[in-house]
mmCIF file with all atom_site columns, C-alpha atoms in Angstrom:
data_model
loop_
_atom_site.group_PDB
_atom_site.id
_atom_site.type_symbol
_atom_site.label_atom_id
_atom_site.label_alt_id
_atom_site.label_comp_id
_atom_site.label_asym_id
_atom_site.label_entity_id
_atom_site.label_seq_id
_atom_site.pdbx_PDB_ins_code
_atom_site.Cartn_x
_atom_site.Cartn_y
_atom_site.Cartn_z
_atom_site.occupancy
_atom_site.B_iso_or_equiv
_atom_site.pdbx_formal_charge
_atom_site.auth_seq_id
_atom_site.auth_comp_id
_atom_site.auth_asym_id
_atom_site.auth_atom_id
_atom_site.pdbx_PDB_model_num
ATOM 1   C CA . MET A 1 1   ? 29.714 -87.625  195.370 1.00 0.00 ? 990  MET A CA 1
ATOM 2   C CA . GLU A 1 2   ? 29.981 -85.438  192.309 1.00 0.00 ? 991  GLU A CA 1
ATOM 3   C CA . ILE A 1 3   ? 32.658 -83.590  190.437 1.00 0.00 ? 992  ILE A CA 1
ATOM 4   C CA . LYS A 1 4   ? 32.124 -81.199  187.545 1.00 0.00 ? 993  LYS A CA 1
ATOM 5   C CA . LEU A 1 5   ? 34.627 -81.250  184.696 1.00 0.00 ? 994  LEU A CA 1
ATOM 6   C CA . ILE A 1 6   ? 34.542 -77.766  183.170 1.00 0.00 ? 995  ILE A CA 1
ATOM 7   C CA . GLU A 1 7   ? 34.963 -77.357  179.387 1.00 0.00 ? 996  GLU A CA 1
ATOM 8   C CA . ALA A 1 8   ? 35.115 -81.137  179.161 1.00 0.00 ? 997  ALA A CA 1
ATOM 9   C CA . ILE A 1 9   ? 36.608 -82.800  176.126 1.00 0.00 ? 998  ILE A CA 1
ATOM 10  C CA . GLN A 1 10  ? 35.991 -86.509  175.673 1.00 0.00 ? 999  GLN A CA 1
ATOM 11  C CA . LYS A 1 11  ? 39.277 -87.993  174.427 1.00 0.00 ? 1000 LYS A CA 1
ATOM 12  C CA . SER A 1 12  ? 37.933 -91.569  174.239 1.00 0.00 ? 1001 SER A CA 1
ATOM 13  C CA . GLU A 1 13  ? 35.081 -93.623  175.631 1.00 0.00 ? 1002 GLU A CA 1
ATOM 14  C CA . THR A 1 14  ? 36.761 -93.669  179.055 1.00 0.00 ? 1003 THR A CA 1
ATOM 15  C CA . HIS A 1 15  ? 39.015 -90.573  179.049 1.00 0.00 ? 1004 HIS A CA 1
ATOM 16  C CA . PHE A 1 16  ? 37.918 -86.989  179.692 1.00 0.00 ? 1005 PHE A CA 1
ATOM 17  C CA . ARG A 1 17  ? 39.961 -83.805  179.987 1.00 0.00 ? 1006 ARG A CA 1
ATOM 18  C CA . GLY A 1 18  ? 39.013 -80.369  181.249 1.00 0.00 ? 1007 GLY A CA 1
ATOM 19  C CA . TYR A 1 19  ? 39.211 -78.264  184.406 1.00 0.00 ? 1008 TYR A CA 1
ATOM 20  C CA . VAL A 1 20  ? 37.945 -78.648  187.955 1.00 0.00 ? 1009 VAL A CA 1
ATOM 21  C CA . ASP A 1 21  ? 37.070 -75.947  190.444 1.00 0.00 ? 1010 ASP A CA 1
ATOM 22  C CA . LEU A 1 22  ? 39.712 -75.976  193.212 1.00 0.00 ? 1011 LEU A CA 1
ATOM 23  C CA . LEU A 1 23  ? 37.247 -75.339  196.018 1.00 0.00 ? 1012 LEU A CA 1
ATOM 24  C CA . GLU A 1 24  ? 35.018 -78.172  194.792 1.00 0.00 ? 1013 GLU A CA 1
ATOM 25  C CA . LEU A 1 25  ? 38.040 -80.473  194.516 1.00 0.00 ? 1014 LEU A CA 1
ATOM 26  C CA . ALA A 1 26  ? 39.255 -79.610  198.017 1.00 0.00 ? 1015 ALA A CA 1
ATOM 27  C CA . ARG A 1 27  ? 35.826 -80.280  199.500 1.00 0.00 ? 1016 ARG A CA 1
ATOM 28  C CA . LEU A 1 28  ? 35.582 -83.570  197.625 1.00 0.00 ? 1017 LEU A CA 1
ATOM 29  C CA . LEU A 1 29  ? 38.990 -84.747  198.850 1.00 0.00 ? 1018 LEU A CA 1
ATOM 30  C CA . ARG A 1 30  ? 38.657 -83.576  202.454 1.00 0.00 ? 1019 ARG A CA 1
ATOM 31  C CA . ASP A 1 31  ? 38.293 -87.200  203.683 1.00 0.00 ? 1020 ASP A CA 1
ATOM 32  C CA . TYR A 1 32  ? 40.508 -88.808  201.022 1.00 0.00 ? 1021 TYR A CA 1
ATOM 33  C CA . PRO A 1 33  ? 42.982 -91.349  202.486 1.00 0.00 ? 1022 PRO A CA 1
ATOM 34  C CA . PHE A 1 34  ? 46.241 -89.639  201.508 1.00 0.00 ? 1023 PHE A CA 1
ATOM 35  C CA . GLU A 1 35  ? 49.411 -91.516  202.486 1.00 0.00 ? 1024 GLU A CA 1
ATOM 36  C CA . ASP A 1 36  ? 51.776 -89.949  205.059 1.00 0.00 ? 1025 ASP A CA 1
ATOM 37  C CA . GLU A 1 37  ? 54.450 -89.308  202.411 1.00 0.00 ? 1026 GLU A CA 1
ATOM 38  C CA . VAL A 1 38  ? 51.907 -87.444  200.265 1.00 0.00 ? 1027 VAL A CA 1
ATOM 39  C CA . LEU A 1 39  ? 50.812 -85.343  203.251 1.00 0.00 ? 1028 LEU A CA 1
ATOM 40  C CA . GLN A 1 40  ? 54.435 -84.422  204.018 1.00 0.00 ? 1029 GLN A CA 1
ATOM 41  C CA . LYS A 1 41  ? 54.898 -83.127  200.470 1.00 0.00 ? 1030 LYS A CA 1
ATOM 42  C CA . ALA A 1 42  ? 51.506 -81.411  200.666 1.00 0.00 ? 1031 ALA A CA 1
ATOM 43  C CA . ARG A 1 43  ? 52.642 -79.338  203.639 1.00 0.00 ? 1032 ARG A CA 1
ATOM 44  C CA . ILE A 1 44  ? 55.474 -77.956  201.503 1.00 0.00 ? 1033 ILE A CA 1
ATOM 45  C CA . TYR A 1 45  ? 53.138 -77.166  198.582 1.00 0.00 ? 1034 TYR A CA 1
ATOM 46  C CA . LYS A 1 46  ? 50.696 -75.532  201.000 1.00 0.00 ? 1035 LYS A CA 1
ATOM 47  C CA . LYS A 1 47  ? 53.316 -72.939  201.958 1.00 0.00 ? 1036 LYS A CA 1
ATOM 48  C CA . TYR A 1 48  ? 53.796 -71.969  198.315 1.00 0.00 ? 1037 TYR A CA 1
ATOM 49  C CA . MET A 1 49  ? 50.078 -72.075  197.539 1.00 0.00 ? 1038 MET A CA 1
ATOM 50  C CA . GLU A 1 50  ? 49.255 -69.661  200.351 1.00 0.00 ? 1039 GLU A CA 1
ATOM 51  C CA . ASN A 1 51  ? 50.924 -66.977  198.208 1.00 0.00 ? 1040 ASN A CA 1
ATOM 52  C CA . GLY A 1 52  ? 49.241 -68.104  195.000 1.00 0.00 ? 1041 GLY A CA 1
ATOM 53  C CA . ILE A 1 53  ? 47.993 -71.383  193.629 1.00 0.00 ? 1042 ILE A CA 1
ATOM 54  C CA . ILE A 1 54  ? 50.570 -73.301  191.609 1.00 0.00 ? 1043 ILE A CA 1
ATOM 55  C CA . ASN A 1 55  ? 49.306 -74.627  188.278 1.00 0.00 ? 1044 ASN A CA 1
ATOM 56  C CA . PHE A 1 56  ? 49.091 -78.385  188.265 1.00 0.00 ? 1045 PHE A CA 1
ATOM 57  C CA . LYS A 1 57  ? 47.129 -81.250  186.771 1.00 0.00 ? 1046 LYS A CA 1
ATOM 58  C CA . VAL A 1 58  ? 45.206 -83.862  188.687 1.00 0.00 ? 1047 VAL A CA 1
ATOM 59  C CA . THR A 1 59  ? 44.335 -87.292  187.285 1.00 0.00 ? 1048 THR A CA 1
ATOM 60  C CA . VAL A 1 60  ? 41.335 -89.043  188.786 1.00 0.00 ? 1049 VAL A CA 1
ATOM 61  C CA . ARG A 1 61  ? 40.170 -92.616  188.286 1.00 0.00 ? 1050 ARG A CA 1
ATOM 62  C CA . LEU A 1 62  ? 36.470 -93.339  188.627 1.00 0.00 ? 1051 LEU A CA 1
ATOM 63  C CA . GLU A 1 63  ? 34.717 -96.679  188.262 1.00 0.00 ? 1052 GLU A CA 1
ATOM 64  C CA . PRO A 1 64  ? 33.476 -97.558  184.751 1.00 0.00 ? 1053 PRO A CA 1
ATOM 65  C CA . ASP A 1 65  ? 29.820 -97.463  185.865 1.00 0.00 ? 1054 ASP A CA 1
ATOM 66  C CA . THR A 1 66  ? 30.047 -93.798  186.922 1.00 0.00 ? 1055 THR A CA 1
ATOM 67  C CA . ASP A 1 67  ? 26.999 -91.738  185.954 1.00 0.00 ? 1056 ASP A CA 1
ATOM 68  C CA . ILE A 1 68  ? 27.759 -88.787  183.666 1.00 0.00 ? 1057 ILE A CA 1
ATOM 69  C CA . SER A 1 69  ? 25.444 -85.894  182.902 1.00 0.00 ? 1058 SER A CA 1
ATOM 70  C CA . GLU A 1 70  ? 25.975 -82.915  180.622 1.00 0.00 ? 1059 GLU A CA 1
ATOM 71  C CA . ASP A 1 71  ? 25.686 -79.297  181.670 1.00 0.00 ? 1060 ASP A CA 1
ATOM 72  C CA . GLY A 1 72  ? 26.484 -77.278  178.544 1.00 0.00 ? 1061 GLY A CA 1
ATOM 73  C CA . ASP A 1 73  ? 30.187 -77.844  177.797 1.00 0.00 ? 1062 ASP A CA 1
ATOM 74  C CA . ASP A 1 74  ? 30.699 -79.364  181.249 1.00 0.00 ? 1063 ASP A CA 1
ATOM 75  C CA . ARG A 1 75  ? 30.303 -82.963  182.432 1.00 0.00 ? 1064 ARG A CA 1
ATOM 76  C CA . VAL A 1 76  ? 29.144 -83.897  185.918 1.00 0.00 ? 1065 VAL A CA 1
ATOM 77  C CA . PHE A 1 77  ? 30.395 -87.244  187.208 1.00 0.00 ? 1066 PHE A CA 1
ATOM 78  C CA . SER A 1 78  ? 28.423 -88.925  190.021 1.00 0.00 ? 1067 SER A CA 1
ATOM 79  C CA . PHE A 1 79  ? 30.317 -91.666  191.836 1.00 0.00 ? 1068 PHE A CA 1
ATOM 80  C CA . SER A 1 80  ? 30.760 -93.471  195.143 1.00 0.00 ? 1069 SER A CA 1
ATOM 81  C CA . GLN A 1 81  ? 34.556 -93.485  195.285 1.00 0.00 ? 1070 GLN A CA 1
ATOM 82  C CA . CYS A 1 82  ? 37.528 -92.052  193.421 1.00 0.00 ? 1071 CYS A CA 1
ATOM 83  C CA . GLU A 1 83  ? 41.264 -92.565  193.224 1.00 0.00 ? 1072 GLU A CA 1
ATOM 84  C CA . ILE A 1 84  ? 43.770 -89.769  192.670 1.00 0.00 ? 1073 ILE A CA 1
ATOM 85  C CA . ARG A 1 85  ? 46.399 -91.146  190.296 1.00 0.00 ? 1074 ARG A CA 1
ATOM 86  C CA . ASP A 1 86  ? 48.518 -88.054  189.650 1.00 0.00 ? 1075 ASP A CA 1
ATOM 87  C CA . GLY A 1 87  ? 48.826 -84.732  191.462 1.00 0.00 ? 1076 GLY A CA 1
ATOM 88  C CA . LYS A 1 88  ? 48.150 -86.243  194.900 1.00 0.00 ? 1077 LYS A CA 1
ATOM 89  C CA . SER A 1 89  ? 50.394 -84.012  197.004 1.00 0.00 ? 1078 SER A CA 1
ATOM 90  C CA . ARG A 1 90  ? 49.165 -80.799  195.383 1.00 0.00 ? 1079 ARG A CA 1
ATOM 91  C CA . ALA A 1 91  ? 45.567 -81.969  195.696 1.00 0.00 ? 1080 ALA A CA 1
ATOM 92  C CA . ALA A 1 92  ? 46.190 -82.777  199.366 1.00 0.00 ? 1081 ALA A CA 1
ATOM 93  C CA . ALA A 1 93  ? 47.634 -79.286  199.842 1.00 0.00 ? 1082 ALA A CA 1
ATOM 94  C CA . LEU A 1 94  ? 44.348 -77.802  198.602 1.00 0.00 ? 1083 LEU A CA 1
ATOM 95  C CA . CYS A 1 95  ? 42.570 -79.485  201.511 1.00 0.00 ? 1084 CYS A CA 1
ATOM 96  C CA . MET A 1 96  ? 44.866 -77.646  203.939 1.00 0.00 ? 1085 MET A CA 1
ATOM 97  C CA . LEU A 1 97  ? 44.195 -74.164  202.546 1.00 0.00 ? 1086 LEU A CA 1
ATOM 98  C CA . PRO A 1 98  ? 41.501 -71.703  203.615 1.00 0.00 ? 1087 PRO A CA 1
ATOM 99  C CA . GLU A 1 99  ? 38.551 -71.819  201.234 1.00 0.00 ? 1088 GLU A CA 1
ATOM 100 C CA . ASP A 1 100 ? 38.842 -68.138  200.264 1.00 0.00 ? 1089 ASP A CA 1
ATOM 101 C CA . ILE A 1 101 ? 42.204 -68.836  198.585 1.00 0.00 ? 1090 ILE A CA 1
ATOM 102 C CA . LEU A 1 102 ? 40.576 -71.501  196.394 1.00 0.00 ? 1091 LEU A CA 1
ATOM 103 C CA . GLU A 1 103 ? 37.510 -69.545  195.299 1.00 0.00 ? 1092 GLU A CA 1
ATOM 104 C CA . ASP A 1 104 ? 37.111 -68.890  191.576 1.00 0.00 ? 1093 ASP A CA 1
ATOM 105 C CA . LYS A 1 105 ? 40.210 -70.904  190.633 1.00 0.00 ? 1094 LYS A CA 1
ATOM 106 C CA . GLU A 1 106 ? 40.536 -73.984  188.437 1.00 0.00 ? 1095 GLU A CA 1
ATOM 107 C CA . THR A 1 107 ? 43.156 -76.545  187.551 1.00 0.00 ? 1096 THR A CA 1
ATOM 108 C CA . GLU A 1 108 ? 43.551 -78.959  184.666 1.00 0.00 ? 1097 GLU A CA 1
ATOM 109 C CA . ALA A 1 109 ? 42.109 -82.414  185.235 1.00 0.00 ? 1098 ALA A CA 1
ATOM 110 C CA . GLU A 1 110 ? 41.884 -85.756  183.521 1.00 0.00 ? 1099 GLU A CA 1
ATOM 111 C CA . ILE A 1 111 ? 39.241 -88.287  184.454 1.00 0.00 ? 1100 ILE A CA 1
ATOM 112 C CA . PHE A 1 112 ? 39.463 -91.933  183.492 1.00 0.00 ? 1101 PHE A CA 1
ATOM 113 C CA . LEU A 1 113 ? 36.566 -94.345  183.843 1.00 0.00 ? 1102 LEU A CA 1
ATOM 114 C CA . ALA A 1 114 ? 38.425 -97.580  184.493 1.00 0.00 ? 1103 ALA A CA 1
ATOM 115 C CA . THR A 1 115 ? 39.021 -100.313 187.000 1.00 0.00 ? 1104 THR A CA 1
ATOM 116 C CA . LYS A 1 116 ? 42.236 -100.072 189.008 1.00 0.00 ? 1105 LYS A CA 1
ATOM 117 C CA . GLU A 1 117 ? 43.724 -102.938 186.990 1.00 0.00 ? 1106 GLU A CA 1
ATOM 118 C CA . LYS A 1 118 ? 42.923 -101.309 183.643 1.00 0.00 ? 1107 LYS A CA 1
ATOM 119 C CA . MET A 1 119 ? 44.310 -97.966  184.855 1.00 0.00 ? 1108 MET A CA 1
ATOM 120 C CA . ASP A 1 120 ? 47.560 -99.675  185.894 1.00 0.00 ? 1109 ASP A CA 1
ATOM 121 C CA . LYS A 1 121 ? 47.852 -101.122 182.372 1.00 0.00 ? 1110 LYS A CA 1
ATOM 122 C CA . LEU A 1 122 ? 47.116 -97.743  180.754 1.00 0.00 ? 1111 LEU A CA 1
ATOM 123 C CA . GLU A 1 123 ? 49.864 -96.088  182.806 1.00 0.00 ? 1112 GLU A CA 1
ATOM 124 C CA . GLN A 1 124 ? 52.361 -98.838  181.936 1.00 0.00 ? 1113 GLN A CA 1
ATOM 125 C CA . ASN A 1 125 ? 51.670 -98.311  178.231 1.00 0.00 ? 1114 ASN A CA 1
ATOM 126 C CA . LYS A 1 126 ? 52.464 -94.584  178.569 1.00 0.00 ? 1115 LYS A CA 1
ATOM 127 C CA . LEU A 1 127 ? 56.009 -95.334  179.728 1.00 0.00 ? 1116 LEU A CA 1
#
C-alpha cells in the first residue's frame, strides 16, 4: 500500500506533516478495521460531509521500516499496514462518501514511523 504526503515537512526522523488526497485516503482505508463506535460517529460526519467536506486532521502510524520515496516536495510512503491514531471517525466517513465528493480535496495529515508501543509513549508525553 502507498500513501502520498503532499507538501511534506519532516519534523523529526520519525515525524512527517503535510496533506493527503481525500480520495486516495478513502481508497486506502476502505478495508480498515474501524470499531463499531467509530462507524457510528462516522455516519453522523458523513451527513455533514455530503454538503461539504469538514476540515480535519488525520494521524497515521506506520512501521519504522516503511519505505519512503521523494516526489518533489511530496513523500510517498510504502507500507504493509497502518494504524489511524487520530481522526478515525472522520476518516471512516470518507469511505462512506461517493468518490466525486472527494475528488481534488485534501486534508492535513501527520505520519509517524513508530511501533505501537513507541507511539503510545509519544502520545502520553503530549498530555
